[in-house]
Coordinates of C-alpha atoms and ligand atoms in Angstrom, one line a residue:
M250 CA 0.0 -0.1 -0.1
D251 CA 1.5 3.6 -0.6
I252 CA 2.5 5.9 1.6
R253 CA -0.5 8.5 0.6
K254 CA -2.9 6.1 1.3
T255 CA -1.7 4.6 4.3
G256 CA -1.9 8.3 5.8
L257 CA -5.4 8.8 4.7
I258 CA -6.5 6.1 6.4
A259 CA -4.7 6.7 9.3
L260 CA -6.2 10.2 9.1
I261 CA -9.9 8.7 9.1
A262 CA -8.8 6.0 11.6
A263 CA -7.7 8.9 14.1
V264 CA -11.2 10.5 14.1
P265 CA -13.4 7.1 16.5
L266 CA -9.8 6.7 18.1
I267 CA -9.3 10.5 19.3
A268 CA -13.1 10.8 20.4
V269 CA -12.1 7.3 22.6
L270 CA -8.8 7.6 24.0
P271 CA -8.8 9.7 27.0
L272 CA -7.2 12.8 26.1
P273 CA -7.4 16.2 28.3
D274 CA -10.5 17.5 27.4
F275 CA -8.4 20.6 26.3
W276 CA -7.3 19.1 23.5
I277 CA -10.6 17.8 22.7
T278 CA -11.9 21.4 22.8
Q279 CA -8.5 22.4 20.6
L280 CA -9.0 19.6 17.7
N281 CA -12.7 21.2 17.9
Y282 CA -11.7 24.8 17.4
I283 CA -8.9 23.1 14.1
G284 CA -11.6 21.7 12.7
L285 CA -13.9 24.9 12.5
Y286 CA -11.2 27.0 11.1
S287 CA -10.1 24.2 8.7
L288 CA -13.7 24.6 7.5
T289 CA -13.3 28.1 6.1
S290 CA -10.1 27.5 5.3
L291 CA -10.3 24.5 2.9
G292 CA -12.7 26.7 0.8
L293 CA -9.8 29.4 0.7
V294 CA -7.8 26.6 -1.1
L295 CA -10.4 26.1 -3.5
L296 CA -11.2 30.2 -4.0
T297 CA -7.5 31.3 -3.8
G298 CA -5.3 28.3 -4.2
I299 CA -6.6 26.6 -6.9
G300 CA -8.4 29.3 -8.6
G301 CA -6.1 32.2 -8.4
L302 CA -9.0 34.3 -6.3
T303 CA -8.1 36.2 -2.8
S304 CA -10.8 36.9 -0.2
F305 CA -10.7 38.5 3.0
G306 CA -14.0 38.1 3.4
Q307 CA -14.3 34.7 4.1
A308 CA -15.4 35.4 8.0
A309 CA -18.4 37.0 7.1
F310 CA -19.9 34.1 5.5
V311 CA -18.8 32.3 9.0
G312 CA -21.2 34.9 10.1
I313 CA -24.0 34.2 7.7
G314 CA -24.0 30.5 9.2
A315 CA -23.7 31.4 12.6
Y316 CA -26.3 34.4 13.0
T317 CA -28.6 32.8 11.1
T318 CA -29.1 29.5 13.1
A319 CA -28.6 32.0 15.9
W320 CA -31.5 33.9 15.6
F321 CA -33.8 31.3 13.9
T322 CA -33.0 28.9 16.3
L323 CA -33.7 31.6 19.2
N324 CA -36.6 33.7 18.1
L325 CA -38.6 31.0 15.7
G326 CA -37.8 27.9 17.5
Y327 CA -36.3 26.1 14.6
S328 CA -34.3 22.8 14.8
P329 CA -30.6 23.5 14.0
W330 CA -30.7 21.2 11.5
V331 CA -33.2 22.8 9.2
T332 CA -31.4 26.0 10.2
L333 CA -28.0 24.9 8.5
F334 CA -29.7 24.8 5.1
I335 CA -31.6 28.6 5.8
G336 CA -27.7 29.4 6.7
L337 CA -26.9 27.8 3.4
A338 CA -29.5 29.4 1.5
F339 CA -28.5 32.6 2.8
T340 CA -25.1 32.5 2.1
A341 CA -25.6 31.2 -1.2
I342 CA -27.6 34.1 -2.1
S343 CA -25.6 36.6 -0.6
A344 CA -22.3 35.0 -2.3
L345 CA -24.0 35.0 -5.4
V346 CA -24.7 38.3 -5.4
V347 CA -21.3 39.8 -4.0
G348 CA -19.4 37.3 -6.6
V349 CA -21.4 38.6 -9.6
I350 CA -20.7 41.9 -8.8
T351 CA -16.8 41.9 -7.7
L352 CA -15.7 38.7 -9.7
R353 CA -15.2 40.4 -13.1
M354 CA -12.5 42.7 -11.4
S355 CA -9.3 41.8 -11.7
G356 CA -5.8 42.4 -10.1
H357 CA -5.8 44.2 -6.7
Y358 CA -9.8 45.1 -6.9
L359 CA -11.4 41.7 -6.0
P360 CA -9.4 41.7 -2.5
L361 CA -10.2 44.8 -1.7
A362 CA -13.9 44.5 -2.5
T363 CA -14.0 41.5 0.0
I364 CA -12.3 43.5 2.6
A365 CA -15.0 45.9 1.5
W366 CA -17.9 43.2 1.9
G367 CA -16.5 41.7 5.4
L368 CA -16.4 45.2 7.2
S369 CA -19.7 46.2 5.9
L370 CA -21.0 42.7 7.3
Y371 CA -19.0 43.4 10.3
Y372 CA -21.0 46.8 11.2
T373 CA -24.2 45.3 10.1
M374 CA -24.1 42.6 12.5
G375 CA -22.7 45.0 14.9
N376 CA -25.5 47.2 14.5
L377 CA -28.9 45.6 14.2
D378 CA -31.1 45.6 17.4
A379 CA -32.1 41.9 16.0
L380 CA -28.9 40.2 16.4
G381 CA -28.0 42.0 19.3
K382 CA -25.5 44.3 18.4
Y383 CA -22.1 44.0 19.5
D384 CA -23.0 41.6 22.6
G385 CA -24.8 39.4 19.5
L386 CA -26.5 36.4 20.4
L387 CA -26.6 34.1 23.7
G388 CA -28.2 30.8 25.0
I389 CA -28.1 29.3 21.5
K390 CA -28.9 25.6 22.0
S391 CA -26.6 22.8 21.6
L392 CA -26.6 20.4 18.4
S393 CA -28.5 17.3 19.3
I394 CA -29.6 14.1 18.0
A395 CA -32.6 12.0 19.2
G396 CA -31.9 13.9 22.4
F397 CA -28.3 13.0 22.7
D398 CA -25.8 16.0 23.0
I399 CA -23.5 15.8 19.9
G400 CA -22.5 19.5 20.7
Q401 CA -19.9 19.8 22.8
G402 CA -16.6 17.4 23.2
R403 CA -16.0 14.2 21.9
A404 CA -19.3 14.0 20.0
F405 CA -18.8 17.3 18.5
F406 CA -15.4 16.6 17.4
V407 CA -16.6 12.8 15.3
L408 CA -19.4 15.4 13.9
T409 CA -16.7 18.4 13.2
W410 CA -14.0 16.1 12.1
A411 CA -16.5 13.7 9.8
I412 CA -17.9 16.9 8.1
L413 CA -14.3 18.1 7.4
L414 CA -13.4 15.3 6.0
M415 CA -16.2 14.1 3.4
L416 CA -15.6 18.0 2.3
A417 CA -12.0 17.6 2.0
F418 CA -12.7 14.5 -0.1
A419 CA -16.0 16.0 -2.1
L420 CA -12.8 19.0 -2.8
L421 CA -9.8 15.9 -3.9
H422 CA -12.5 14.7 -6.3
L423 CA -13.8 18.2 -7.6
L424 CA -10.1 19.0 -8.5
D425 CA -9.8 15.9 -10.5
S426 CA -12.5 16.0 -12.5
R427 CA -13.7 18.1 -16.0
A428 CA -14.7 21.2 -13.9
G429 CA -11.6 20.8 -11.8
R430 CA -9.6 20.8 -14.2
A431 CA -11.0 23.8 -15.4
I432 CA -11.1 25.4 -12.3
R433 CA -7.3 25.1 -12.3
A434 CA -6.9 26.3 -15.8
M435 CA -7.9 30.0 -14.6
K436 CA -5.1 30.1 -12.0
G437 CA -2.7 31.8 -15.0
G438 CA -5.1 34.1 -16.3
S439 CA -8.5 33.6 -17.9
Q440 CA -7.1 33.5 -21.7
M441 CA -6.3 29.6 -22.1
A442 CA -9.3 28.3 -20.2
E443 CA -11.6 30.6 -22.5
A444 CA -9.8 29.1 -25.4
M445 CA -11.2 25.5 -24.3
G446 CA -14.5 27.2 -24.2
I447 CA -14.9 27.6 -20.9
S448 CA -16.8 30.1 -19.2
T449 CA -14.3 31.4 -16.4
F450 CA -16.7 33.9 -15.3
R451 CA -19.1 31.2 -14.1
Y452 CA -16.4 29.1 -12.6
K453 CA -15.3 32.2 -10.3
V454 CA -18.7 32.6 -9.4
T455 CA -19.4 29.0 -8.3
I456 CA -16.0 28.5 -6.5
F457 CA -16.6 32.0 -4.7
V458 CA -20.2 30.4 -3.3
L459 CA -18.7 27.2 -2.7
A460 CA -15.9 28.5 -0.8
A461 CA -18.8 30.5 1.2
L462 CA -21.1 27.2 1.5
F463 CA -17.5 25.6 3.3
A464 CA -17.3 28.7 5.7
S465 CA -21.4 28.6 6.4
V466 CA -21.0 25.2 7.7
A467 CA -18.4 26.3 10.0
G468 CA -20.5 29.1 11.4
W469 CA -23.3 26.8 11.7
L470 CA -21.3 24.5 13.9
L471 CA -19.5 27.2 15.9
A472 CA -22.6 29.1 16.9
H473 CA -23.9 25.9 18.3
F474 CA -20.4 24.9 19.8
Q475 CA -20.0 28.2 21.5
R476 CA -23.7 28.8 22.1
T477 CA -23.1 32.6 21.4
V478 CA -22.6 34.2 18.2
N479 CA -21.1 37.8 18.3
P480 CA -19.6 40.4 15.4
S481 CA -15.9 39.6 16.7
A482 CA -15.7 36.2 15.8
F483 CA -16.6 37.0 11.9
G484 CA -14.9 40.7 11.6
L485 CA -11.9 41.4 9.2
K486 CA -9.2 40.4 11.5
M487 CA -10.4 36.9 11.3
G488 CA -10.9 37.1 7.6
I489 CA -7.6 37.6 7.3
E490 CA -6.5 34.6 9.9
Y491 CA -8.2 32.4 7.6
L492 CA -6.5 33.7 4.9
F493 CA -3.0 33.1 6.7
M494 CA -3.9 29.5 7.6
A495 CA -5.1 28.7 3.6
V496 CA -1.5 30.4 2.7
L497 CA 0.9 29.2 5.9
G498 CA -0.4 25.2 5.4
G499 CA -0.1 25.4 1.6
V500 CA -2.7 26.7 -0.4
G501 CA -3.1 25.1 -3.1
H502 CA -3.4 21.8 -1.2
V503 CA -6.4 20.2 0.6
W504 CA -4.5 19.1 3.3
G505 CA -2.9 22.3 3.9
A506 CA -5.5 24.1 5.0
I507 CA -6.2 21.4 8.0
A508 CA -2.4 21.6 8.6
G509 CA -2.4 25.6 8.8
A510 CA -5.6 25.7 10.6
G511 CA -3.6 23.1 13.0
L512 CA -0.6 25.5 13.2
I513 CA -2.3 28.9 13.7
K514 CA -4.5 27.6 16.5
L515 CA -1.7 25.4 18.5
L516 CA 0.7 28.5 17.6
D517 CA -1.9 31.2 18.6
D518 CA -2.3 29.9 22.0
Q519 CA 1.5 28.7 23.1
L520 CA 2.2 32.7 21.9
Q521 CA -0.3 34.2 23.8
V522 CA 1.0 32.7 26.9
L523 CA 4.7 32.6 26.0
L524 CA 5.2 36.0 24.7
P525 CA 3.7 38.4 27.6
K526 CA 6.2 35.8 29.9
L527 CA 8.9 36.8 28.3
I528 CA 8.4 40.1 27.4
G529 CA 7.5 41.3 30.5
T530 CA 4.2 43.1 29.5
S531 CA 0.7 42.1 28.1
G532 CA -0.7 42.6 24.7
S533 CA -1.2 40.9 21.3
Y534 CA 2.3 39.8 20.3
E535 CA 1.3 37.0 19.1
V536 CA -0.3 39.2 15.8
I537 CA 3.2 40.1 15.6
V538 CA 5.0 37.1 15.2
F539 CA 2.4 35.7 12.4
G540 CA 3.3 38.3 10.7
I541 CA 7.1 37.9 10.6
A542 CA 6.4 34.3 10.3
M543 CA 4.0 35.2 7.1
V544 CA 6.6 36.8 5.1
L545 CA 8.7 34.7 5.5
V546 CA 6.5 31.7 4.2
L547 CA 5.7 33.6 1.3
K548 CA 9.5 34.3 0.3
Y549 CA 10.6 31.3 1.2
L550 CA 7.8 28.4 0.8
P551 CA 5.2 30.4 -1.3
D552 CA 3.4 26.8 -1.7
G553 CA 3.2 26.8 2.2
L554 CA 4.3 23.9 4.4
W555 CA 2.5 21.5 3.2
S556 CA 4.6 21.4 -0.3
L557 CA 7.1 20.1 2.1
V558 CA 5.6 16.9 2.9
E559 CA 4.4 16.6 -0.8
R560 CA 7.5 16.8 -2.4
K561 CA 8.3 13.5 0.0
L562 CA 5.3 11.6 -1.1
P563 CA 5.6 9.6 -4.2
R564 CA 3.3 10.5 -7.2
K565 CA 0.4 8.4 -8.2
Q566 CA 0.1 7.1 -11.7
R567 CA -3.3 7.5 -12.5
K568 CA -4.7 3.9 -13.5
V569 CA -6.0 3.6 -17.1
D570 CA -9.4 2.6 -16.7
W571 CA -10.7 4.2 -19.8
A572 CA -9.8 1.5 -22.5
N573 CA -13.6 0.6 -22.9
A574 CA -15.2 3.8 -22.5
A575 CA -17.6 5.0 -25.0
A576 CA -16.3 7.3 -27.5
L577 CA -17.3 10.9 -27.2
P578 CA -19.5 12.5 -30.3
E579 CA -18.1 14.5 -32.6
R580 CA -19.3 17.3 -34.6
S581 CA -19.9 17.3 -38.5
K582 CA -16.7 18.0 -40.4
P583 CA -16.7 20.4 -43.5
A584 CA -16.8 18.4 -46.5
A585 CA -13.9 18.7 -48.7
G586 CA -13.5 22.2 -50.5
E587 CA -15.8 24.0 -48.5
V588 CA -15.0 27.2 -46.9
V589 CA -14.0 26.5 -43.4
L590 CA -12.7 30.2 -42.5
D591 CA -13.5 33.4 -44.9
V592 CA -11.8 36.3 -43.2
Q593 CA -13.1 39.4 -44.4
A594 CA -11.2 43.4 -44.5
I595 CA -10.5 42.7 -40.7
R596 CA -9.3 45.6 -39.0
K597 CA -7.8 46.4 -35.8
Q598 CA -6.5 49.7 -34.5
F599 CA -4.5 50.6 -31.3
G600 CA -5.0 53.9 -31.1
G601 CA -3.4 55.7 -33.8
L602 CA -1.4 52.4 -35.0
T603 CA -3.4 50.1 -37.5
A604 CA -1.8 46.8 -36.6
V605 CA -4.4 45.1 -39.0
N606 CA -5.4 47.0 -42.2
D607 CA -8.3 45.4 -43.9
I608 CA -6.8 42.0 -44.1
S609 CA -9.0 39.1 -46.6
F610 CA -8.2 35.9 -46.8
Q611 CA -9.6 32.2 -46.8
I612 CA -9.3 28.6 -45.6
Q613 CA -10.8 25.6 -47.4
A614 CA -11.4 22.1 -45.4
G615 CA -8.4 20.1 -45.5
Q616 CA -5.8 23.1 -46.5
I617 CA -2.8 24.3 -44.1
V618 CA -2.6 28.1 -44.9
G619 CA 0.5 29.6 -43.6
L620 CA 0.0 33.1 -42.1
I621 CA 3.9 35.1 -42.8
G622 CA 5.5 38.7 -42.5
P623 CA 8.3 40.6 -40.6
N624 CA 8.3 41.0 -37.1
G625 CA 5.6 43.1 -36.0
A626 CA 3.9 42.7 -39.1
G627 CA 0.5 41.5 -37.5
K628 CA 0.5 38.2 -37.6
S629 CA -0.5 37.7 -33.7
T630 CA -3.2 40.1 -33.8
T631 CA -4.9 38.7 -36.6
F632 CA -5.4 35.4 -35.0
N633 CA -6.0 37.2 -32.2
L634 CA -9.1 38.9 -34.1
I635 CA -10.0 35.5 -35.7
T636 CA -10.2 33.5 -32.3
G637 CA -12.1 36.1 -30.8
V638 CA -9.0 37.2 -27.8
L639 CA -9.6 40.7 -29.1
G640 CA -12.6 42.4 -31.2
M641 CA -11.9 43.9 -34.2
T642 CA -12.1 47.9 -35.1
S643 CA -13.9 46.8 -38.3
G644 CA -14.0 43.5 -40.7
Q645 CA -16.1 40.5 -40.6
V646 CA -15.0 36.6 -39.8
V647 CA -17.6 33.6 -40.9
F648 CA -16.5 30.4 -39.4
R649 CA -18.3 27.7 -41.4
G650 CA -20.9 29.9 -43.0
Q651 CA -21.7 31.5 -39.1
A652 CA -20.6 35.7 -38.7
V653 CA -18.2 35.1 -35.3
G654 CA -17.1 38.7 -35.3
G655 CA -17.7 40.5 -31.8
K656 CA -18.3 37.0 -30.5
P657 CA -16.3 36.1 -27.5
S658 CA -13.2 33.4 -27.7
R659 CA -14.9 30.6 -25.8
E660 CA -18.1 31.0 -27.9
I661 CA -16.2 30.4 -31.2
S662 CA -14.0 28.2 -29.7
R663 CA -17.2 25.7 -29.3
L664 CA -18.0 26.3 -32.7
G665 CA -15.1 24.0 -33.7
M666 CA -11.8 26.6 -33.5
A667 CA -9.0 25.5 -31.5
R668 CA -6.1 27.2 -31.1
T669 CA -2.5 26.9 -29.2
F670 CA -0.5 29.7 -28.3
Q671 CA 2.6 31.4 -29.2
H672 CA 4.0 31.2 -25.6
V673 CA 2.9 27.7 -24.4
K674 CA -0.2 27.6 -22.1
M675 CA -0.6 25.0 -19.9
I676 CA -1.1 23.9 -16.0
A677 CA 2.4 22.5 -15.3
D678 CA 1.7 20.5 -11.9
M679 CA -0.9 18.5 -14.3
T680 CA -0.3 15.2 -15.6
V681 CA -0.1 15.4 -20.0
L682 CA -3.1 13.6 -19.9
E683 CA -4.9 15.8 -17.8
N684 CA -3.9 18.8 -19.7
V685 CA -4.7 17.5 -23.2
A686 CA -8.6 16.1 -21.6
L687 CA -8.8 19.9 -20.9
G688 CA -9.0 20.6 -24.6
A689 CA -12.2 18.2 -24.5
H690 CA -14.1 20.1 -22.0
T691 CA -16.9 21.7 -24.1
R692 CA -17.6 17.8 -25.1
G693 CA -18.3 17.0 -21.2
S694 CA -21.3 18.1 -19.2
K695 CA -20.6 17.1 -15.7
G696 CA -20.1 19.8 -13.5
V697 CA -19.5 20.5 -9.6
L698 CA -21.5 18.6 -8.0
P699 CA -21.3 15.1 -9.9
A700 CA -17.5 15.5 -9.6
M701 CA -17.8 16.2 -5.7
L702 CA -20.1 13.2 -5.2
R703 CA -17.9 11.1 -7.9
T704 CA -20.8 9.9 -10.2
N705 CA -19.1 11.9 -13.0
R706 CA -16.7 8.4 -13.5
A707 CA -18.0 7.6 -17.0
E708 CA -17.6 10.7 -18.5
E709 CA -14.1 11.1 -16.9
Q710 CA -12.6 7.8 -18.6
R711 CA -14.4 8.9 -22.1
L712 CA -12.7 12.4 -21.8
F713 CA -9.0 10.3 -20.8
R714 CA -9.7 8.3 -23.6
E715 CA -10.5 10.9 -26.1
A716 CA -7.0 12.7 -24.4
Q717 CA -4.7 9.3 -25.0
R718 CA -6.4 9.1 -28.6
Q719 CA -5.1 12.3 -29.8
L720 CA -2.0 12.1 -27.6
E721 CA -1.0 9.1 -29.5
R722 CA -2.0 10.6 -32.9
I723 CA 0.2 13.3 -32.9
G724 CA 2.9 10.4 -31.3
M725 CA 3.3 11.5 -27.5
G726 CA 1.6 7.9 -26.4
A727 CA 4.7 7.8 -24.0
Y728 CA 4.1 10.9 -22.2
L729 CA 0.9 10.3 -20.9
H730 CA 1.4 10.7 -17.0
E731 CA 4.4 12.7 -17.7
Q732 CA 3.5 16.0 -15.2
A733 CA 3.3 18.9 -18.3
G734 CA 6.2 21.2 -16.4
N735 CA 8.7 18.4 -16.5
L736 CA 8.6 18.9 -20.4
A737 CA 10.8 20.0 -23.0
M738 CA 9.7 22.5 -25.3
G739 CA 8.7 20.4 -28.0
P740 CA 6.7 18.1 -26.4
Q741 CA 4.8 20.7 -24.9
R742 CA 4.1 22.1 -28.1
L743 CA 2.8 19.0 -29.4
M744 CA 1.0 18.5 -26.1
E745 CA -0.8 21.7 -27.0
I746 CA -1.6 20.6 -30.3
A747 CA -3.3 17.7 -29.0
R748 CA -5.4 19.7 -26.5
A749 CA -6.5 21.8 -29.4
L750 CA -7.4 18.2 -31.3
C751 CA -9.3 17.1 -28.4
A752 CA -11.9 19.7 -28.9
D753 CA -12.9 17.8 -32.6
P754 CA -12.2 21.2 -34.5
A755 CA -12.7 22.1 -37.8
L756 CA -10.5 24.6 -38.0
L757 CA -7.1 24.3 -35.8
L758 CA -5.0 27.3 -35.5
L759 CA -1.1 27.0 -34.6
D760 CA 0.5 30.4 -33.4
E761 CA 4.7 29.5 -34.2
P762 CA 4.1 26.2 -33.3
A763 CA 8.2 25.7 -34.1
A764 CA 9.4 28.5 -31.8
G765 CA 12.3 27.4 -29.8
L766 CA 12.3 23.7 -31.4
R767 CA 15.0 22.1 -32.4
H768 CA 15.9 20.7 -35.8
K769 CA 14.7 17.2 -35.4
E770 CA 11.5 18.3 -33.5
K771 CA 10.6 20.8 -36.0
Q772 CA 10.8 17.8 -38.5
A773 CA 8.5 15.8 -36.4
L774 CA 6.2 18.7 -36.0
A775 CA 5.8 19.3 -40.0
D776 CA 5.3 15.1 -40.5
V777 CA 2.5 15.7 -37.5
L778 CA 1.1 18.3 -39.4
R779 CA 0.5 16.8 -43.0
Q780 CA -0.7 13.6 -41.2
L781 CA -3.5 15.6 -39.7
Q782 CA -3.9 17.0 -43.3
R783 CA -4.3 13.9 -44.4
E784 CA -6.9 13.4 -41.5
G785 CA -8.8 16.2 -43.1
V786 CA -7.9 18.8 -40.3
S787 CA -7.8 22.2 -41.9
I788 CA -5.4 24.2 -40.2
L789 CA -4.1 28.2 -39.9
L790 CA -0.4 28.3 -39.2
V791 CA 1.2 31.3 -38.0
E792 CA 4.9 30.9 -38.6
H793 CA 8.5 32.5 -38.8
D794 CA 10.4 29.5 -39.7
M795 CA 10.3 29.4 -43.7
D796 CA 11.3 25.9 -43.9
L797 CA 8.4 24.4 -42.2
V798 CA 6.2 27.2 -43.7
M799 CA 7.3 25.9 -47.1
Q800 CA 7.7 22.0 -46.5
V801 CA 3.8 22.2 -45.1
C802 CA 1.6 24.8 -46.6
D803 CA -0.7 24.6 -49.4
H804 CA -1.6 28.7 -49.3
L805 CA 0.3 31.6 -47.9
V806 CA -0.7 34.7 -46.8
V807 CA 2.2 37.5 -46.4
M808 CA 1.7 40.4 -44.2
E809 CA 3.6 43.5 -43.8
F810 CA 3.3 46.6 -41.6
G811 CA -0.5 45.4 -40.8
T812 CA -1.5 45.4 -44.7
L813 CA -1.7 42.3 -46.8
L814 CA 1.7 41.8 -49.2
T815 CA 0.2 39.1 -51.3
Q816 CA -1.2 35.8 -51.1
G817 CA -1.0 32.5 -53.1
T818 CA 1.0 29.3 -53.4
P819 CA 4.5 28.6 -51.5
A820 CA 6.3 28.7 -55.0
H821 CA 4.4 31.9 -56.4
V822 CA 5.0 33.9 -52.8
Q823 CA 8.9 32.2 -53.1
Q824 CA 9.3 34.2 -56.1
D825 CA 7.5 37.6 -55.4
P826 CA 10.0 40.2 -55.6
K827 CA 8.1 42.5 -52.6
V828 CA 8.2 39.2 -50.1
R829 CA 11.9 38.8 -50.9
A830 CA 12.1 42.5 -49.7
A831 CA 9.8 42.5 -47.4
Y832 CA 12.0 39.9 -45.5
L833 CA 15.5 41.2 -46.3
G834 CA 14.4 44.9 -45.4
T835 CA 15.1 46.2 -49.1
E836 CA 12.9 48.9 -50.5
H837 CA 10.2 47.8 -52.8
Ligands
ATP998 N1 -2.6 45.1 -27.3 C1 -1.8 46.4 -28.6 N2 -1.7 47.7 -28.0 C2 -0.6 48.4 -29.0 N3 -0.4 47.9 -30.1 C3 -0.3 46.5 -30.2 C4 -0.8 45.3 -29.4 N4 -0.6 44.2 -30.1 C5 0.1 44.5 -31.0 N5 0.4 45.5 -31.1 C6 1.0 46.4 -32.4 O1 0.8 45.6 -33.2 C7 1.5 45.8 -34.4 C8 1.2 44.0 -34.7 O2 1.6 43.3 -33.9 P1 1.9 41.6 -33.8 O3 2.1 41.3 -32.6 O4 0.2 41.4 -34.0 O5 2.9 41.1 -35.0 P2 3.6 40.0 -35.2 O6 3.6 39.8 -36.8 O7 2.6 38.8 -34.6 O8 4.8 39.9 -34.8 P3 5.8 38.9 -34.2 O9 6.3 38.1 -35.4 O10 7.1 39.4 -33.5 O11 5.0 38.0 -33.3 C9 2.8 45.7 -33.9 O12 3.3 46.9 -34.0 C10 2.5 45.8 -32.2 O13 3.6 46.9 -31.5

């Protein structure tokens, strides 16, 4: 049995064991708090560590869960088992509203917005008479099942840690799924994910709500454990502390959330006693120590303390269980000779600079068209106009008979236009197979909940089967389980092509696929492109390597200073004096 499995079994077995061992009550209470804090910091692993969205406002969601159950049980006599769901509903609604408003913001605006949200909820809780103002609400009843008190001590420990472990496993399942790969793809920016047809905004809102729900469950438990609620537990200071826990533990790792919460809770208690003794006066000196520890961790161990453990653990290879999975549905392919792409006088102006000046060309089914020109000619901009990454100033792009100008890149990609990037965009810590499966995102449908409940297995097998098929198609069958970040440039670029092919595209757009490749790798790439062409794939190739372009292209479009210099067969273009002059930099 591998060490990971042993560790997990030990963790699961520890819960009932701790409950029956004669541990002092103090330690059970400590573990109860660690469990409660871990629930919130687990949400932050998803939101901040995996999704790349920083929130200082999680404590406010803990507050919504806590105050809802307190108010409904105290004033209306509802059962806590009902108020849990009322609290979750309130949390979901408020997270949805806050999320929809703030998650379109980028950079530092989002953390600032979550600070504002955390502050405003804190003062709302502190100023409402119905919520007992800053004194809060007292006399909340303990949790019980059939008259048996499970709201304190060991029983509460079992309840909290059972919920925590259940959610931790649900999160692990989520991260290893179609939805999880989409969430992981957002961290380095939204461009790659959107090009895979993923609505990054929808996933951002989803993980924001999910993290808030985790916090809400913690709030519900906390209210019945402490039997009182007041705003101080849900203010900005706590919001920052939750973030500390997640970052210190290892914000990218599920188990890091628990490690971080445990460490902060235990250190906090010890330092509160030790530091005043050492310094000789009382004060919140532990905050200063945490601040320094945080800076050191961020500087020297940005992936948190859990990454030290993770490094020591053996990597588990995914079990190949999809050999008999059903094939994914395929889109209808263009007939030979059909115009797949019709670029009609597209123009892009950046202020006074016309980067693309009324460029027109067509691609027919099964053709490889090369878009060439000196540096700064406007090739990448043209590429981005076609794929919807940039909006055009004027003109139109017709893809398979449909005008796509003005559509966002994810919609264009869903119509069957798949692309690679000039600078490879991938998730370095995922395997090649998982990266490639991301390309088939729009060919699956299972979302977050089926992933957490693990009812998505059949679809996952179909996606992996397709990813393997595409990797084998381009000769990368031996790399399935390799970590993508460990690949050399050549295989990385091939991996991107396999990922694009996973979308079952009618048109493949390759942005400088030969850049950084060695001679042999370029030859292999040329073979792959010719093979794809034989299989009926149409390709638009932006490329500087003239040998490759002349070898594989049927038709060339030459640009210079944003304008169309000429177009035609490679032989025709090679003979054109204007092209020679453009490349040699002479007058024409
Ligand atoms: N976002 C932008 N804002 C302003 N100018 C831009 C922007 N993107 C590109 N440009 C300008 O548009 C022109 C065309 O750039 P583009 O990157 O499309 O050329 P290219 O042919 O792809 O060059 P290369 O081969 O070096 O990648 C350049 O003068 C560039 O500086």
